Structures are given as structure tokens and as C-alpha cells.
């Protein structure tokens, strides 16, 4: 059977990664979290004084893009893919608020996007990939066989993110999360470079009132249809 490319885009904390991981596992495909790549660059900027008071030093960041090496390594013990920055596991650090607060600024730098898009296309060159992000169906893989665009009620999204961070032991208020999501939605949809848009041929999946199982069933039906015609 031919392998396909699955692009999943949508707002922050809409459950994209949960669905993408489930689909990748069932299909035996690789899963790439493109947001983690922008988060890795943001962490590099924080650690190397390339962003001060929320203002990125674009010259420094662009000059150092070749020194920012991002990889994904699958860890069999926890059955999940972890993000590495220059050989160091940064999975936990990139999920914290410090990175969340600056990542939209970093991801709106044209040269950063160009480099990430190039890497993402390399990761997906043999197909058999599920990638989630903001511009995967529109820019990275415009010919993907299946494009999903995920949305959910902002209040539900904030609650889900709060529960997720709380479970990981991160101290944060739900108001702080709601404000961060609101700002990121604004920045992601209004930036000049590759803003979040729904590709014309994407299927919209609003999961506000769907359980993870119902969401998976709806997506799997679409995958099966695409596999038949691929
Ligand atoms: O999916 P996420 O919340 O981990 O993404 C982190 C940030 O990266 C998000 O605010 C927008 C940006 N991003 C992007 O611009 N393009 C992508 N393909 C993925 C993420």
C-alpha cells in the first residue's frame, strides 16, 4: 500500500499532537511536531541572549541558524519522540511558559521559517509522515494527501492546556494560559510570513465536544479513504 503524507494544522492547544501521534502509531509512520522545532529555536534564543524583554535580536538569530541543530529521537521506554537541541534533550524545557511566551515572535522571523520548512520537507521526503503545525497543509506539504484543520472553543482549549501543564507539575494559572493562547492565536494568524490559514482542501475538525476516541474515529475514516486512492 502506498504511504501518504498527513498535514494537521490549527490553533494552539487544539489537540493536534494527540491526534497526530495516534495516527502515526496506527499507521507505523513517523510523527513530527513542527511547533517543537520553533520552540527549540526559541529556547536557544533565551539561552543565548538573543531575545531581550520579548524583542528578538534578528541579526544574531539569523547568523546562528547553522549552529541550531534540531533532531527528534524516539525513546522506546516512554514510547515517544523527544526533541533535541544540539544533542541535548529539551522536551520538558520547551513546553514551559518562558518558551511559550516568546515562540510566536521567533516563529515570525522569515529566515527561521525558511530553515524550519526546509528541514520539515526533508523529514517528510519519503512520505509516511504525520506532521502538525500551522502551515503544514498550506506551505510545507501543499500536496499532502490528507489535510486536517483543527479548531476548538478557546475556553476548552485553555482548560485542556491547564490540565496538561498541571499534570507535568508546572505552576500556572488558567487566566495566564488563556491570555497566552489569545496572544498566540493573534500572532499566528496575523504574521506576514506563512500565517495560520486553513488550506482550501483541508477538512475542518472541531473537537470541542468530541472525546479523543471520537476525534480519532473521524480522522481515521478520512485516512482510510485517502489510503484507498493513494
Ligand atoms: O504547536 P505549538 O503551540 O507547540 O507551536 C509553538 C509556536 O510555533 C506557535 O505559537 C506557532 C509556531 N508554529 C508555527 O509558526 N508554524 C508551525 N508549523 C508550528 C508552530
PDB file of C-alpha atoms and ligand atoms in Angstrom:
ATOM      1  CA  UNK A   1       0.000   0.000   0.000  1.00  0.00           C
ATOM      2  CA  UNK A   2       1.307   3.495  -0.855  1.00  0.00           C
ATOM      3  CA  UNK A   3       2.338   5.711   2.016  1.00  0.00           C
ATOM      4  CA  UNK A   4       0.707   9.103   2.350  1.00  0.00           C
ATOM      5  CA  UNK A   5       1.500  12.461   3.964  1.00  0.00           C
ATOM      6  CA  UNK A   6      -0.852  13.777   6.634  1.00  0.00           C
ATOM      7  CA  UNK A   7      -0.783  17.502   7.477  1.00  0.00           C
ATOM      8  CA  UNK A   8      -2.542  18.663  10.637  1.00  0.00           C
ATOM      9  CA  UNK A   9      -2.863  22.401  11.232  1.00  0.00           C
ATOM     10  CA  UNK A  10      -4.806  24.507  13.680  1.00  0.00           C
ATOM     11  CA  UNK A  11      -4.715  26.811  16.672  1.00  0.00           C
ATOM     12  CA  UNK A  12      -2.571  26.193  19.770  1.00  0.00           C
ATOM     13  CA  UNK A  13      -3.808  23.518  22.205  1.00  0.00           C
ATOM     14  CA  UNK A  14      -6.454  22.093  19.896  1.00  0.00           C
ATOM     15  CA  UNK A  15      -5.332  18.515  20.370  1.00  0.00           C
ATOM     16  CA  UNK A  16      -3.325  18.359  17.136  1.00  0.00           C
ATOM     17  CA  UNK A  17      -0.435  16.437  18.636  1.00  0.00           C
ATOM     18  CA  UNK A  18      -2.658  13.880  20.385  1.00  0.00           C
ATOM     19  CA  UNK A  19      -4.340  13.034  17.109  1.00  0.00           C
ATOM     20  CA  UNK A  20      -1.114  13.159  15.083  1.00  0.00           C
ATOM     21  CA  UNK A  21       0.614  10.720  17.464  1.00  0.00           C
ATOM     22  CA  UNK A  22      -2.342   8.313  17.399  1.00  0.00           C
ATOM     23  CA  UNK A  23      -2.451   8.311  13.586  1.00  0.00           C
ATOM     24  CA  UNK A  24       1.323   7.889  13.262  1.00  0.00           C
ATOM     25  CA  UNK A  25       1.281   4.963  15.692  1.00  0.00           C
ATOM     26  CA  UNK A  26      -1.576   3.173  13.959  1.00  0.00           C
ATOM     27  CA  UNK A  27      -0.014   3.658  10.525  1.00  0.00           C
ATOM     28  CA  UNK A  28       3.596   2.975  11.585  1.00  0.00           C
ATOM     29  CA  UNK A  29       4.530   6.440  10.259  1.00  0.00           C
ATOM     30  CA  UNK A  30       6.822   8.999  11.829  1.00  0.00           C
ATOM     31  CA  UNK A  31       5.347  11.894  13.767  1.00  0.00           C
ATOM     32  CA  UNK A  32       6.912  15.340  13.507  1.00  0.00           C
ATOM     33  CA  UNK A  33       5.881  18.126  15.880  1.00  0.00           C
ATOM     34  CA  UNK A  34       6.830  21.221  13.861  1.00  0.00           C
ATOM     35  CA  UNK A  35       5.903  23.511  16.781  1.00  0.00           C
ATOM     36  CA  UNK A  36       8.644  21.812  18.830  1.00  0.00           C
ATOM     37  CA  UNK A  37      11.164  22.959  16.219  1.00  0.00           C
ATOM     38  CA  UNK A  38      10.148  26.622  16.626  1.00  0.00           C
ATOM     39  CA  UNK A  39      10.145  26.106  20.400  1.00  0.00           C
ATOM     40  CA  UNK A  40      13.708  24.722  20.176  1.00  0.00           C
ATOM     41  CA  UNK A  41      14.868  27.844  18.327  1.00  0.00           C
ATOM     42  CA  UNK A  42      13.093  29.998  20.949  1.00  0.00           C
ATOM     43  CA  UNK A  43      14.888  28.128  23.750  1.00  0.00           C
ATOM     44  CA  UNK A  44      18.230  28.653  22.004  1.00  0.00           C
ATOM     45  CA  UNK A  45      17.427  32.407  21.829  1.00  0.00           C
ATOM     46  CA  UNK A  46      16.584  32.565  25.545  1.00  0.00           C
ATOM     47  CA  UNK A  47      19.751  30.718  26.494  1.00  0.00           C
ATOM     48  CA  UNK A  48      21.998  32.771  24.236  1.00  0.00           C
ATOM     49  CA  UNK A  49      20.710  36.284  24.960  1.00  0.00           C
ATOM     50  CA  UNK A  50      19.216  36.559  21.500  1.00  0.00           C
ATOM     51  CA  UNK A  51      15.934  37.882  22.877  1.00  0.00           C
ATOM     52  CA  UNK A  52      15.696  40.668  25.458  1.00  0.00           C
ATOM     53  CA  UNK A  53      12.379  41.757  27.014  1.00  0.00           C
ATOM     54  CA  UNK A  54      10.495  39.932  24.274  1.00  0.00           C
ATOM     55  CA  UNK A  55      12.431  41.651  21.458  1.00  0.00           C
ATOM     56  CA  UNK A  56      14.410  39.195  19.304  1.00  0.00           C
ATOM     57  CA  UNK A  57      17.873  40.105  18.003  1.00  0.00           C
ATOM     58  CA  UNK A  58      17.120  39.010  14.431  1.00  0.00           C
ATOM     59  CA  UNK A  59      20.688  39.561  13.203  1.00  0.00           C
ATOM     60  CA  UNK A  60      22.149  37.314  15.886  1.00  0.00           C
ATOM     61  CA  UNK A  61      19.482  34.627  15.398  1.00  0.00           C
ATOM     62  CA  UNK A  62      19.860  34.530  11.619  1.00  0.00           C
ATOM     63  CA  UNK A  63      23.684  34.464  11.863  1.00  0.00           C
ATOM     64  CA  UNK A  64      23.447  31.478  14.218  1.00  0.00           C
ATOM     65  CA  UNK A  65      20.853  29.366  12.402  1.00  0.00           C
ATOM     66  CA  UNK A  66      23.537  26.919  11.305  1.00  0.00           C
ATOM     67  CA  UNK A  67      24.516  26.423  14.976  1.00  0.00           C
ATOM     68  CA  UNK A  68      20.996  25.404  15.997  1.00  0.00           C
ATOM     69  CA  UNK A  69      20.745  21.670  15.363  1.00  0.00           C
ATOM     70  CA  UNK A  70      17.303  20.176  15.949  1.00  0.00           C
ATOM     71  CA  UNK A  71      16.580  16.446  15.988  1.00  0.00           C
ATOM     72  CA  UNK A  72      13.829  14.095  17.077  1.00  0.00           C
ATOM     73  CA  UNK A  73      14.798  10.821  18.740  1.00  0.00           C
ATOM     74  CA  UNK A  74      12.308   8.098  19.527  1.00  0.00           C
ATOM     75  CA  UNK A  75      12.549   6.814  23.091  1.00  0.00           C
ATOM     76  CA  UNK A  76      11.216   3.242  23.274  1.00  0.00           C
ATOM     77  CA  UNK A  77      10.852   3.253  27.112  1.00  0.00           C
ATOM     78  CA  UNK A  78       8.331   6.089  27.027  1.00  0.00           C
ATOM     79  CA  UNK A  79       7.142   5.294  23.508  1.00  0.00           C
ATOM     80  CA  UNK A  80       7.507   8.878  22.398  1.00  0.00           C
ATOM     81  CA  UNK A  81       9.623  11.112  20.266  1.00  0.00           C
ATOM     82  CA  UNK A  82      11.728  13.670  22.147  1.00  0.00           C
ATOM     83  CA  UNK A  83      13.128  16.954  20.850  1.00  0.00           C
ATOM     84  CA  UNK A  84      16.887  17.549  20.962  1.00  0.00           C
ATOM     85  CA  UNK A  85      18.745  20.849  20.620  1.00  0.00           C
ATOM     86  CA  UNK A  86      22.442  20.471  19.789  1.00  0.00           C
ATOM     87  CA  UNK A  87      22.412  16.944  21.222  1.00  0.00           C
ATOM     88  CA  UNK A  88      20.537  17.788  24.457  1.00  0.00           C
ATOM     89  CA  UNK A  89      17.051  16.562  25.324  1.00  0.00           C
ATOM     90  CA  UNK A  90      14.936  19.734  25.687  1.00  0.00           C
ATOM     91  CA  UNK A  91      11.473  18.159  25.610  1.00  0.00           C
ATOM     92  CA  UNK A  92      10.487  19.411  29.067  1.00  0.00           C
ATOM     93  CA  UNK A  93      12.001  22.902  28.805  1.00  0.00           C
ATOM     94  CA  UNK A  94      10.309  23.778  25.526  1.00  0.00           C
ATOM     95  CA  UNK A  95       6.833  23.151  26.995  1.00  0.00           C
ATOM     96  CA  UNK A  96       7.212  25.743  29.788  1.00  0.00           C
ATOM     97  CA  UNK A  97       5.757  29.254  29.835  1.00  0.00           C
ATOM     98  CA  UNK A  98       9.117  31.012  29.250  1.00  0.00           C
ATOM     99  CA  UNK A  99       9.345  29.447  25.776  1.00  0.00           C
ATOM    100  CA  UNK A 100       5.567  29.733  25.103  1.00  0.00           C
ATOM    101  CA  UNK A 101       5.734  33.474  25.742  1.00  0.00           C
ATOM    102  CA  UNK A 102       8.384  34.164  23.067  1.00  0.00           C
ATOM    103  CA  UNK A 103       7.911  31.418  20.491  1.00  0.00           C
ATOM    104  CA  UNK A 104       5.421  33.306  18.277  1.00  0.00           C
ATOM    105  CA  UNK A 105       7.922  36.190  17.921  1.00  0.00           C
ATOM    106  CA  UNK A 106      10.693  33.785  16.940  1.00  0.00           C
ATOM    107  CA  UNK A 107       8.494  31.850  14.526  1.00  0.00           C
ATOM    108  CA  UNK A 108       7.572  35.022  12.662  1.00  0.00           C
ATOM    109  CA  UNK A 109      11.190  35.609  11.540  1.00  0.00           C
ATOM    110  CA  UNK A 110      11.330  34.843   7.803  1.00  0.00           C
ATOM    111  CA  UNK A 111      14.763  33.177   7.832  1.00  0.00           C
ATOM    112  CA  UNK A 112      13.831  30.979  10.805  1.00  0.00           C
ATOM    113  CA  UNK A 113      10.729  29.801   8.944  1.00  0.00           C
ATOM    114  CA  UNK A 114      12.685  29.142   5.750  1.00  0.00           C
ATOM    115  CA  UNK A 115      15.130  26.915   7.618  1.00  0.00           C
ATOM    116  CA  UNK A 116      12.385  25.038   9.529  1.00  0.00           C
ATOM    117  CA  UNK A 117      10.321  24.483   6.355  1.00  0.00           C
ATOM    118  CA  UNK A 118      13.406  23.083   4.602  1.00  0.00           C
ATOM    119  CA  UNK A 119      14.057  20.664   7.498  1.00  0.00           C
ATOM    120  CA  UNK A 120      10.385  19.667   7.679  1.00  0.00           C
ATOM    121  CA  UNK A 121      10.354  18.818   3.971  1.00  0.00           C
ATOM    122  CA  UNK A 122      13.467  16.670   4.488  1.00  0.00           C
ATOM    123  CA  UNK A 123      11.773  14.828   7.367  1.00  0.00           C
ATOM    124  CA  UNK A 124       8.811  14.112   5.091  1.00  0.00           C
ATOM    125  CA  UNK A 125      10.563  13.396   1.803  1.00  0.00           C
ATOM    126  CA  UNK A 126       9.789   9.663   1.863  1.00  0.00           C
ATOM    127  CA  UNK A 127       6.135  10.210   2.812  1.00  0.00           C
ATOM    128  CA  UNK A 128       4.775   8.091   5.648  1.00  0.00           C
ATOM    129  CA  UNK A 129       4.740  11.116   7.919  1.00  0.00           C
ATOM    130  CA  UNK A 130       2.186  12.854  10.114  1.00  0.00           C
ATOM    131  CA  UNK A 131       3.202  16.464  10.816  1.00  0.00           C
ATOM    132  CA  UNK A 132       1.324  19.013  12.868  1.00  0.00           C
ATOM    133  CA  UNK A 133       1.726  22.785  12.962  1.00  0.00           C
ATOM    134  CA  UNK A 134       0.328  25.966  11.412  1.00  0.00           C
ATOM    135  CA  UNK A 135       1.483  25.958   7.786  1.00  0.00           C
ATOM    136  CA  UNK A 136       1.910  22.262   7.035  1.00  0.00           C
ATOM    137  CA  UNK A 137      -1.005  21.897   4.603  1.00  0.00           C
ATOM    138  CA  UNK A 138      -0.555  25.367   3.106  1.00  0.00           C
ATOM    139  CA  UNK A 139       3.248  25.685   2.735  1.00  0.00           C
ATOM    140  CA  UNK A 140       5.275  22.663   3.862  1.00  0.00           C
ATOM    141  CA  UNK A 141       3.312  19.904   2.109  1.00  0.00           C
ATOM    142  CA  UNK A 142       0.788  21.568  -0.226  1.00  0.00           C
ATOM    143  CA  UNK A 143       0.349  18.177  -1.948  1.00  0.00           C
ATOM    144  CA  UNK A 144      -0.359  16.198   1.234  1.00  0.00           C
ATOM    145  CA  UNK A 145      -2.984  13.504   0.599  1.00  0.00           C
ATOM    146  CA  UNK A 146      -4.827  14.415   3.802  1.00  0.00           C
ATOM    147  CA  UNK A 147      -5.029  17.864   5.380  1.00  0.00           C
ATOM    148  CA  UNK A 148      -6.864  18.404   8.637  1.00  0.00           C
ATOM    149  CA  UNK A 149      -7.599  21.794  10.169  1.00  0.00           C
ATOM    150  CA  UNK A 150      -8.404  21.527  13.866  1.00  0.00           C
ATOM    151  CA  UNK A 151     -10.336  24.012  15.950  1.00  0.00           C
ATOM    152  CA  UNK A 152     -11.938  24.051  19.410  1.00  0.00           C
ATOM    153  CA  UNK A 153     -13.660  26.506  21.734  1.00  0.00           C
ATOM    154  CA  UNK A 154     -10.977  28.820  23.325  1.00  0.00           C
ATOM    155  CA  UNK A 155     -12.281  28.147  26.866  1.00  0.00           C
ATOM    156  CA  UNK A 156     -11.994  24.396  26.342  1.00  0.00           C
ATOM    157  CA  UNK A 157      -8.514  24.795  24.860  1.00  0.00           C
ATOM    158  CA  UNK A 158      -7.305  26.793  27.893  1.00  0.00           C
ATOM    159  CA  UNK A 159      -8.705  24.190  30.288  1.00  0.00           C
ATOM    160  CA  UNK A 160      -7.033  21.317  28.400  1.00  0.00           C
ATOM    161  CA  UNK A 161      -3.670  23.096  28.378  1.00  0.00           C
ATOM    162  CA  UNK A 162      -4.035  23.910  32.092  1.00  0.00           C
ATOM    163  CA  UNK A 163      -4.704  20.246  32.934  1.00  0.00           C
ATOM    164  CA  UNK A 164      -1.758  19.152  30.786  1.00  0.00           C
ATOM    165  CA  UNK A 165       0.697  21.574  32.440  1.00  0.00           C
ATOM    166  CA  UNK A 166      -0.636  20.835  35.918  1.00  0.00           C
ATOM    167  CA  UNK A 167      -0.113  17.115  35.358  1.00  0.00           C
ATOM    168  CA  UNK A 168       3.516  17.899  34.480  1.00  0.00           C
ATOM    169  CA  UNK A 169       3.887  19.906  37.710  1.00  0.00           C
ATOM    170  CA  UNK A 170       4.051  23.358  36.069  1.00  0.00           C
ATOM    171  CA  UNK A 171       2.655  26.163  38.263  1.00  0.00           C
ATOM    172  CA  UNK A 172       0.471  28.399  36.113  1.00  0.00           C
ATOM    173  CA  UNK A 173      -2.997  29.938  36.311  1.00  0.00           C
ATOM    174  CA  UNK A 174      -5.771  29.261  33.809  1.00  0.00           C
ATOM    175  CA  UNK A 175      -6.059  33.033  33.153  1.00  0.00           C
ATOM    176  CA  UNK A 176      -2.376  33.183  32.225  1.00  0.00           C
ATOM    177  CA  UNK A 177      -2.855  30.304  29.791  1.00  0.00           C
ATOM    178  CA  UNK A 178      -5.989  31.817  28.234  1.00  0.00           C
ATOM    179  CA  UNK A 179      -4.131  35.099  27.679  1.00  0.00           C
ATOM    180  CA  UNK A 180      -1.108  33.309  26.195  1.00  0.00           C
ATOM    181  CA  UNK A 181      -3.366  31.350  23.808  1.00  0.00           C
ATOM    182  CA  UNK A 182      -5.212  34.522  22.785  1.00  0.00           C
ATOM    183  CA  UNK A 183      -1.936  36.299  22.023  1.00  0.00           C
ATOM    184  CA  UNK A 184      -0.507  33.328  20.137  1.00  0.00           C
ATOM    185  CA  UNK A 185      -3.683  32.965  18.042  1.00  0.00           C
ATOM    186  CA  UNK A 186      -3.417  36.638  17.170  1.00  0.00           C
ATOM    187  CA  UNK A 187       0.275  36.471  16.299  1.00  0.00           C
ATOM    188  CA  UNK A 188      -0.030  33.162  14.411  1.00  0.00           C
ATOM    189  CA  UNK A 189      -2.925  34.358  12.234  1.00  0.00           C
ATOM    190  CA  UNK A 190      -1.719  37.899  11.551  1.00  0.00           C
ATOM    191  CA  UNK A 191       2.026  37.446  10.949  1.00  0.00           C
ATOM    192  CA  UNK A 192       3.363  38.244   7.484  1.00  0.00           C
ATOM    193  CA  UNK A 193       5.299  35.001   6.964  1.00  0.00           C
ATOM    194  CA  UNK A 194       3.204  31.857   6.482  1.00  0.00           C
ATOM    195  CA  UNK A 195       0.338  32.790   8.826  1.00  0.00           C
ATOM    196  CA  UNK A 196      -2.015  30.112  10.097  1.00  0.00           C
ATOM    197  CA  UNK A 197      -4.635  29.642   7.403  1.00  0.00           C
ATOM    198  CA  UNK A 198      -6.928  26.821   6.508  1.00  0.00           C
ATOM    199  CA  UNK A 199      -5.797  25.256   3.198  1.00  0.00           C
ATOM    200  CA  UNK A 200      -8.634  25.224   0.652  1.00  0.00           C
ATOM    201  CA  UNK A 201      -8.646  21.416   0.549  1.00  0.00           C
ATOM    202  CA  UNK A 202      -8.358  20.873   4.332  1.00  0.00           C
ATOM    203  CA  UNK A 203     -11.073  19.073   6.277  1.00  0.00           C
ATOM    204  CA  UNK A 204     -12.161  21.004   9.402  1.00  0.00           C
ATOM    205  CA  UNK A 205     -12.329  19.042  12.642  1.00  0.00           C
ATOM    206  CA  UNK A 206     -13.911  20.929  15.574  1.00  0.00           C
ATOM    207  CA  UNK A 207     -13.202  18.779  18.610  1.00  0.00           C
ATOM    208  CA  UNK A 208     -14.829  20.998  21.294  1.00  0.00           C
ATOM    209  CA  UNK A 209     -17.345  18.315  22.043  1.00  0.00           C
ATOM    210  CA  UNK A 210     -15.512  15.200  20.851  1.00  0.00           C
ATOM    211  CA  UNK A 211     -13.744  12.683  23.068  1.00  0.00           C
ATOM    212  CA  UNK A 212     -10.230  11.700  21.891  1.00  0.00           C
ATOM    213  CA  UNK A 213     -11.765   8.395  20.690  1.00  0.00           C
ATOM    214  CA  UNK A 214     -14.475  10.132  18.641  1.00  0.00           C
ATOM    215  CA  UNK A 215     -11.912  12.508  17.182  1.00  0.00           C
ATOM    216  CA  UNK A 216      -9.659   9.611  16.219  1.00  0.00           C
ATOM    217  CA  UNK A 217     -12.557   7.719  14.602  1.00  0.00           C
ATOM    218  CA  UNK A 218     -13.495  10.759  12.485  1.00  0.00           C
ATOM    219  CA  UNK A 219      -9.888  11.254  11.337  1.00  0.00           C
ATOM    220  CA  UNK A 220      -9.282   7.545  10.719  1.00  0.00           C
ATOM    221  CA  UNK A 221     -12.249   7.384   8.346  1.00  0.00           C
ATOM    222  CA  UNK A 222     -10.624  10.121   6.253  1.00  0.00           C
ATOM    223  CA  UNK A 223      -7.236   8.353   6.365  1.00  0.00           C
ATOM    224  CA  UNK A 224      -8.785   5.124   5.073  1.00  0.00           C
ATOM    225  CA  UNK A 225     -10.408   6.968   2.173  1.00  0.00           C
ATOM    226  CA  UNK A 226      -7.080   8.572   1.222  1.00  0.00           C
ATOM    227  CA  UNK A 227      -5.153   5.283   1.509  1.00  0.00           C
ATOM    228  CA  UNK A 228      -7.501   3.638  -0.990  1.00  0.00           C
ATOM    229  CA  UNK A 229      -6.866   6.299  -3.624  1.00  0.00           C
ATOM    230  CA  UNK A 230      -3.133   6.897  -2.941  1.00  0.00           C
TER     231      UNK A 230
HETATM  232  O1  LIG B   1       2.135  23.912  18.209  1.00  0.00           O
HETATM  233  P1  LIG B   1       2.870  24.726  19.274  1.00  0.00           P
HETATM  234  O2  LIG B   1       1.975  25.522  20.161  1.00  0.00           O
HETATM  235  O3  LIG B   1       3.863  23.909  20.035  1.00  0.00           O
HETATM  236  O4  LIG B   1       3.716  25.795  18.425  1.00  0.00           O
HETATM  237  C1  LIG B   1       4.542  26.725  19.039  1.00  0.00           C
HETATM  238  C2  LIG B   1       4.572  28.011  18.231  1.00  0.00           C
HETATM  239  O5  LIG B   1       5.259  27.781  16.998  1.00  0.00           O
HETATM  240  C3  LIG B   1       3.213  28.589  17.871  1.00  0.00           C
HETATM  241  O6  LIG B   1       2.909  29.753  18.626  1.00  0.00           O
HETATM  242  C4  LIG B   1       3.305  28.949  16.434  1.00  0.00           C
HETATM  243  C5  LIG B   1       4.598  28.411  15.929  1.00  0.00           C
HETATM  244  N1  LIG B   1       4.456  27.452  14.829  1.00  0.00           N
HETATM  245  C6  LIG B   1       4.494  27.949  13.553  1.00  0.00           C
HETATM  246  O7  LIG B   1       4.574  29.152  13.363  1.00  0.00           O
HETATM  247  N2  LIG B   1       4.452  27.098  12.498  1.00  0.00           N
HETATM  248  C7  LIG B   1       4.350  25.778  12.679  1.00  0.00           C
HETATM  249  N3  LIG B   1       4.316  24.964  11.615  1.00  0.00           N
HETATM  250  C8  LIG B   1       4.275  25.259  14.001  1.00  0.00           C
HETATM  251  C9  LIG B   1       4.316  26.122  15.056  1.00  0.00           C
END
